[in-house]
Amino acid sequence: MAVSEANAWNRNRTVTTNRGTHSLSASGSCANNTCTRNATRTGVYGGTATRSGSVTCDPASNSCSGSRTTTGPNGGTIYREGEVHW
């Protein structure tokens, strides 16, 4: 698995229900075997959660590793990381 060309994207969505409006704003890109993604969600009561992460693959060692940080509307943070070999 190799990503050699730069490839960027953006996504913005708004959903309105009988409880209010939710929104999502996300962006990402891939270049030189690394892909990144950042997203922000806003709930009906104005709370915002953010998530950012990246994955890097090394075809020479048949492995990919990545990490992600999520911060909730009250400031709590979760950090995750992992690695896969094939």
Short mmCIF file of N, CA, C and O in Angstrom, two decimals:
data_model
loop_
_atom_site.label_atom_id
_atom_site.label_comp_id
_atom_site.label_asym_id
_atom_site.label_seq_id
_atom_site.Cartn_x
_atom_site.Cartn_y
_atom_site.Cartn_z
N MET A 1 0.84 -1.16 0.00
CA MET A 1 0.00 0.00 0.00
C MET A 1 0.89 1.23 0.00
O MET A 1 1.69 1.42 0.90
N ALA A 2 0.77 2.05 -1.03
CA ALA A 2 1.58 3.26 -1.10
C ALA A 2 0.75 4.42 -1.61
O ALA A 2 -0.06 4.27 -2.52
N VAL A 3 0.93 5.55 -1.01
CA VAL A 3 0.26 6.77 -1.44
C VAL A 3 1.35 7.71 -1.88
O VAL A 3 2.16 8.15 -1.08
N SER A 4 1.40 8.02 -3.17
CA SER A 4 2.48 8.85 -3.66
C SER A 4 2.01 10.22 -4.13
O SER A 4 2.77 11.17 -4.14
N GLU A 5 0.76 10.34 -4.55
CA GLU A 5 0.25 11.61 -5.05
C GLU A 5 -0.50 12.36 -3.97
O GLU A 5 -1.19 11.76 -3.16
N ALA A 6 -0.36 13.67 -3.96
CA ALA A 6 -1.12 14.49 -3.02
C ALA A 6 -2.59 14.41 -3.40
O ALA A 6 -2.96 14.48 -4.57
N ASN A 7 -3.43 14.23 -2.39
CA ASN A 7 -4.86 14.08 -2.63
C ASN A 7 -5.57 14.70 -1.43
O ASN A 7 -5.48 14.18 -0.33
N ALA A 8 -6.25 15.82 -1.63
CA ALA A 8 -6.90 16.52 -0.53
C ALA A 8 -8.41 16.54 -0.73
O ALA A 8 -8.90 16.50 -1.85
N TRP A 9 -9.15 16.60 0.38
CA TRP A 9 -10.60 16.66 0.31
C TRP A 9 -11.14 17.49 1.48
O TRP A 9 -10.48 17.66 2.49
N ASN A 10 -12.34 18.01 1.29
CA ASN A 10 -13.07 18.74 2.32
C ASN A 10 -14.52 18.29 2.31
O ASN A 10 -15.07 18.00 1.24
N ARG A 11 -15.13 18.25 3.48
CA ARG A 11 -16.55 17.88 3.56
C ARG A 11 -17.21 18.76 4.63
O ARG A 11 -16.71 18.90 5.73
N ASN A 12 -18.32 19.36 4.26
CA ASN A 12 -19.10 20.17 5.20
C ASN A 12 -20.55 19.74 5.08
O ASN A 12 -21.10 19.70 3.97
N ARG A 13 -21.15 19.39 6.21
CA ARG A 13 -22.54 18.95 6.22
C ARG A 13 -23.28 19.60 7.38
O ARG A 13 -22.72 19.80 8.46
N THR A 14 -24.53 19.88 7.14
CA THR A 14 -25.41 20.40 8.18
C THR A 14 -26.70 19.61 8.12
O THR A 14 -27.27 19.42 7.04
N VAL A 15 -27.15 19.13 9.27
CA VAL A 15 -28.39 18.37 9.36
C VAL A 15 -29.29 19.06 10.37
O VAL A 15 -28.88 19.33 11.49
N THR A 16 -30.51 19.36 9.95
CA THR A 16 -31.47 19.99 10.85
C THR A 16 -32.58 19.00 11.18
O THR A 16 -33.17 18.41 10.27
N THR A 17 -32.80 18.79 12.46
CA THR A 17 -33.87 17.90 12.92
C THR A 17 -34.81 18.71 13.81
O THR A 17 -34.62 19.91 14.01
N ASN A 18 -35.81 18.04 14.37
CA ASN A 18 -36.73 18.73 15.26
C ASN A 18 -36.05 19.14 16.57
O ASN A 18 -36.58 19.95 17.32
N ARG A 19 -34.87 18.63 16.86
CA ARG A 19 -34.13 19.01 18.07
C ARG A 19 -33.13 20.13 17.84
O ARG A 19 -32.57 20.66 18.78
N GLY A 20 -32.84 20.43 16.58
CA GLY A 20 -31.88 21.49 16.27
C GLY A 20 -30.98 21.11 15.12
O GLY A 20 -31.28 20.19 14.36
N THR A 21 -29.87 21.82 14.99
CA THR A 21 -28.96 21.65 13.87
C THR A 21 -27.63 21.06 14.33
O THR A 21 -27.05 21.51 15.31
N HIS A 22 -27.16 20.06 13.60
CA HIS A 22 -25.86 19.44 13.80
C HIS A 22 -25.00 19.82 12.60
O HIS A 22 -25.50 19.89 11.49
N SER A 23 -23.72 20.02 12.81
CA SER A 23 -22.86 20.31 11.66
C SER A 23 -21.56 19.53 11.77
O SER A 23 -21.11 19.18 12.85
N LEU A 24 -20.98 19.25 10.61
CA LEU A 24 -19.70 18.55 10.50
C LEU A 24 -18.85 19.29 9.49
O LEU A 24 -19.31 19.63 8.40
N SER A 25 -17.62 19.54 9.85
CA SER A 25 -16.64 20.10 8.94
C SER A 25 -15.41 19.22 9.02
O SER A 25 -14.85 19.03 10.10
N ALA A 26 -15.00 18.65 7.89
CA ALA A 26 -13.87 17.73 7.89
C ALA A 26 -12.98 17.99 6.69
O ALA A 26 -13.44 18.44 5.64
N SER A 27 -11.70 17.68 6.86
CA SER A 27 -10.75 17.80 5.75
C SER A 27 -9.66 16.75 5.93
O SER A 27 -9.44 16.25 7.02
N GLY A 28 -9.03 16.43 4.83
CA GLY A 28 -7.96 15.45 4.89
C GLY A 28 -7.10 15.52 3.65
O GLY A 28 -7.45 16.19 2.67
N SER A 29 -5.98 14.84 3.71
CA SER A 29 -5.09 14.79 2.56
C SER A 29 -4.18 13.57 2.68
O SER A 29 -3.98 13.03 3.76
N CYS A 30 -3.65 13.16 1.55
CA CYS A 30 -2.68 12.06 1.49
C CYS A 30 -1.52 12.48 0.61
O CYS A 30 -1.72 13.05 -0.47
N ALA A 31 -0.31 12.22 1.07
CA ALA A 31 0.89 12.48 0.29
C ALA A 31 2.06 11.73 0.92
O ALA A 31 2.15 11.63 2.15
N ASN A 32 2.93 11.20 0.10
CA ASN A 32 4.17 10.56 0.57
C ASN A 32 3.91 9.51 1.65
O ASN A 32 4.55 9.50 2.70
N ASN A 33 2.97 8.62 1.39
CA ASN A 33 2.63 7.49 2.28
C ASN A 33 2.00 7.90 3.61
O ASN A 33 1.93 7.10 4.52
N THR A 34 1.54 9.14 3.74
CA THR A 34 0.88 9.60 4.95
C THR A 34 -0.47 10.23 4.61
O THR A 34 -0.56 11.06 3.71
N CYS A 35 -1.49 9.82 5.34
CA CYS A 35 -2.81 10.41 5.20
C CYS A 35 -3.21 11.05 6.52
O CYS A 35 -2.97 10.48 7.59
N THR A 36 -3.81 12.24 6.45
CA THR A 36 -4.27 12.95 7.64
C THR A 36 -5.74 13.30 7.50
O THR A 36 -6.26 13.42 6.38
N ARG A 37 -6.40 13.45 8.65
CA ARG A 37 -7.82 13.82 8.67
C ARG A 37 -8.07 14.66 9.91
O ARG A 37 -7.59 14.35 10.99
N ASN A 38 -8.85 15.74 9.74
CA ASN A 38 -9.27 16.59 10.84
C ASN A 38 -10.76 16.82 10.71
O ASN A 38 -11.25 17.06 9.60
N ALA A 39 -11.48 16.74 11.82
CA ALA A 39 -12.93 16.93 11.77
C ALA A 39 -13.41 17.67 13.01
O ALA A 39 -12.86 17.51 14.10
N THR A 40 -14.45 18.48 12.81
CA THR A 40 -15.09 19.19 13.91
C THR A 40 -16.60 18.98 13.79
O THR A 40 -17.17 19.19 12.72
N ARG A 41 -17.21 18.53 14.88
CA ARG A 41 -18.66 18.36 14.94
C ARG A 41 -19.23 19.32 15.96
O ARG A 41 -18.69 19.47 17.05
N THR A 42 -20.35 19.95 15.61
CA THR A 42 -21.05 20.82 16.54
C THR A 42 -22.46 20.28 16.72
O THR A 42 -23.16 20.03 15.73
N GLY A 43 -22.86 20.08 17.97
CA GLY A 43 -24.17 19.52 18.28
C GLY A 43 -25.24 20.59 18.42
O GLY A 43 -24.98 21.79 18.30
N VAL A 44 -26.44 20.13 18.69
CA VAL A 44 -27.59 21.03 18.75
C VAL A 44 -27.51 22.03 19.90
O VAL A 44 -28.11 23.10 19.84
N TYR A 45 -26.76 21.72 20.94
CA TYR A 45 -26.64 22.63 22.07
C TYR A 45 -25.36 23.46 22.02
O TYR A 45 -24.99 24.10 22.99
N GLY A 46 -24.66 23.42 20.88
CA GLY A 46 -23.47 24.23 20.70
C GLY A 46 -22.18 23.57 21.12
O GLY A 46 -21.10 24.14 20.93
N GLY A 47 -22.24 22.36 21.68
CA GLY A 47 -21.02 21.66 22.06
C GLY A 47 -20.24 21.24 20.83
O GLY A 47 -20.81 20.85 19.81
N THR A 48 -18.92 21.34 20.91
CA THR A 48 -18.05 21.01 19.77
C THR A 48 -17.09 19.90 20.15
O THR A 48 -16.48 19.94 21.22
N ALA A 49 -16.95 18.93 19.27
CA ALA A 49 -15.96 17.85 19.42
C ALA A 49 -15.04 17.89 18.22
O ALA A 49 -15.48 18.11 17.09
N THR A 50 -13.75 17.69 18.46
CA THR A 50 -12.78 17.69 17.37
C THR A 50 -12.03 16.36 17.35
O THR A 50 -11.84 15.73 18.38
N ARG A 51 -11.62 15.97 16.16
CA ARG A 51 -10.83 14.74 16.00
C ARG A 51 -9.77 14.99 14.95
O ARG A 51 -10.07 15.52 13.88
N SER A 52 -8.54 14.62 15.24
CA SER A 52 -7.47 14.73 14.25
C SER A 52 -6.61 13.49 14.33
O SER A 52 -6.42 12.91 15.40
N GLY A 53 -6.11 13.08 13.19
CA GLY A 53 -5.28 11.89 13.18
C GLY A 53 -4.53 11.73 11.88
O GLY A 53 -4.75 12.46 10.91
N SER A 54 -3.63 10.76 11.89
CA SER A 54 -2.85 10.47 10.69
C SER A 54 -2.43 9.01 10.67
O SER A 54 -2.36 8.35 11.72
N VAL A 55 -2.17 8.51 9.48
CA VAL A 55 -1.68 7.15 9.27
C VAL A 55 -0.51 7.23 8.30
O VAL A 55 -0.60 7.90 7.27
N THR A 56 0.57 6.56 8.64
CA THR A 56 1.74 6.51 7.77
C THR A 56 2.06 5.05 7.48
O THR A 56 2.13 4.24 8.40
N CYS A 57 2.24 4.74 6.20
CA CYS A 57 2.57 3.37 5.80
C CYS A 57 3.98 3.32 5.25
O CYS A 57 4.43 4.24 4.56
N ASP A 58 4.67 2.23 5.56
CA ASP A 58 6.03 2.00 5.08
C ASP A 58 6.03 0.69 4.30
O ASP A 58 6.09 -0.39 4.89
N PRO A 59 5.93 0.77 2.98
CA PRO A 59 5.88 -0.45 2.17
C PRO A 59 7.13 -1.33 2.34
O PRO A 59 7.04 -2.54 2.22
N ALA A 60 8.27 -0.73 2.64
CA ALA A 60 9.50 -1.51 2.79
C ALA A 60 9.43 -2.45 3.98
O ALA A 60 10.00 -3.54 3.96
N SER A 61 8.74 -2.05 5.04
CA SER A 61 8.64 -2.91 6.22
C SER A 61 7.25 -3.54 6.37
O SER A 61 6.96 -4.16 7.38
N ASN A 62 6.42 -3.37 5.33
CA ASN A 62 5.06 -3.93 5.35
C ASN A 62 4.31 -3.56 6.63
O ASN A 62 3.76 -4.41 7.32
N SER A 63 4.28 -2.26 6.93
CA SER A 63 3.60 -1.83 8.15
C SER A 63 2.98 -0.44 7.97
O SER A 63 3.40 0.34 7.12
N CYS A 64 1.96 -0.19 8.77
CA CYS A 64 1.33 1.13 8.86
C CYS A 64 1.15 1.45 10.34
O CYS A 64 0.85 0.57 11.14
N SER A 65 1.33 2.71 10.69
CA SER A 65 1.08 3.13 12.06
C SER A 65 0.30 4.43 12.03
O SER A 65 0.40 5.21 11.08
N GLY A 66 -0.50 4.63 13.06
CA GLY A 66 -1.31 5.83 13.08
C GLY A 66 -1.70 6.23 14.48
O GLY A 66 -1.53 5.47 15.44
N SER A 67 -2.21 7.44 14.59
CA SER A 67 -2.68 7.94 15.87
C SER A 67 -3.85 8.88 15.63
O SER A 67 -4.02 9.42 14.52
N ARG A 68 -4.66 9.07 16.68
CA ARG A 68 -5.83 9.92 16.60
C ARG A 68 -6.08 10.56 17.95
O ARG A 68 -5.96 9.89 18.99
N THR A 69 -6.42 11.83 17.96
CA THR A 69 -6.77 12.55 19.18
C THR A 69 -8.18 13.08 19.03
O THR A 69 -8.51 13.72 18.03
N THR A 70 -9.02 12.80 20.02
CA THR A 70 -10.40 13.30 20.05
C THR A 70 -10.58 14.14 21.30
O THR A 70 -10.23 13.70 22.39
N THR A 71 -11.12 15.34 21.12
CA THR A 71 -11.41 16.23 22.24
C THR A 71 -12.90 16.51 22.26
O THR A 71 -13.47 16.94 21.25
N GLY A 72 -13.54 16.23 23.39
CA GLY A 72 -14.97 16.38 23.51
C GLY A 72 -15.38 17.80 23.86
O GLY A 72 -14.54 18.67 24.10
N PRO A 73 -16.68 18.05 23.92
CA PRO A 73 -17.19 19.39 24.17
C PRO A 73 -16.86 19.93 25.56
O PRO A 73 -16.88 21.13 25.78
N ASN A 74 -16.55 19.05 26.51
CA ASN A 74 -16.20 19.50 27.85
C ASN A 74 -14.69 19.53 28.09
O ASN A 74 -14.24 19.71 29.22
N GLY A 75 -13.91 19.33 27.04
CA GLY A 75 -12.45 19.42 27.16
C GLY A 75 -11.72 18.12 27.39
O GLY A 75 -10.50 18.09 27.38
N GLY A 76 -12.44 17.02 27.61
CA GLY A 76 -11.79 15.73 27.78
C GLY A 76 -11.15 15.27 26.49
O GLY A 76 -11.66 15.52 25.40
N THR A 77 -10.00 14.60 26.60
CA THR A 77 -9.25 14.18 25.42
C THR A 77 -8.96 12.69 25.47
O THR A 77 -8.62 12.15 26.52
N ILE A 78 -9.11 12.04 24.32
CA ILE A 78 -8.76 10.63 24.17
C ILE A 78 -7.70 10.54 23.08
O ILE A 78 -7.86 11.11 22.00
N TYR A 79 -6.62 9.82 23.36
CA TYR A 79 -5.55 9.62 22.38
C TYR A 79 -5.44 8.12 22.11
O TYR A 79 -5.39 7.31 23.03
N ARG A 80 -5.41 7.77 20.83
CA ARG A 80 -5.27 6.36 20.43
C ARG A 80 -4.16 6.25 19.42
O ARG A 80 -3.97 7.13 18.60
N GLU A 81 -3.45 5.12 19.47
CA GLU A 81 -2.45 4.85 18.45
C GLU A 81 -2.37 3.36 18.22
O GLU A 81 -2.75 2.56 19.08
N GLY A 82 -1.89 3.00 17.05
CA GLY A 82 -1.79 1.59 16.72
C GLY A 82 -0.86 1.36 15.54
O GLY A 82 -0.45 2.31 14.86
N GLU A 83 -0.57 0.10 15.32
CA GLU A 83 0.33 -0.29 14.23
C GLU A 83 -0.15 -1.63 13.69
O GLU A 83 -0.64 -2.48 14.44
N VAL A 84 -0.01 -1.79 12.39
CA VAL A 84 -0.40 -3.06 11.77
C VAL A 84 0.74 -3.49 10.84
O VAL A 84 1.39 -2.67 10.21
N HIS A 85 0.98 -4.81 10.81
CA HIS A 85 1.98 -5.40 9.93
C HIS A 85 1.29 -6.45 9.08
O HIS A 85 0.37 -7.12 9.52
N TRP A 86 1.78 -6.62 7.87
CA TRP A 86 1.22 -7.66 7.02
C TRP A 86 2.29 -8.45 6.35
O TRP A 86 3.42 -8.08 6.32
#
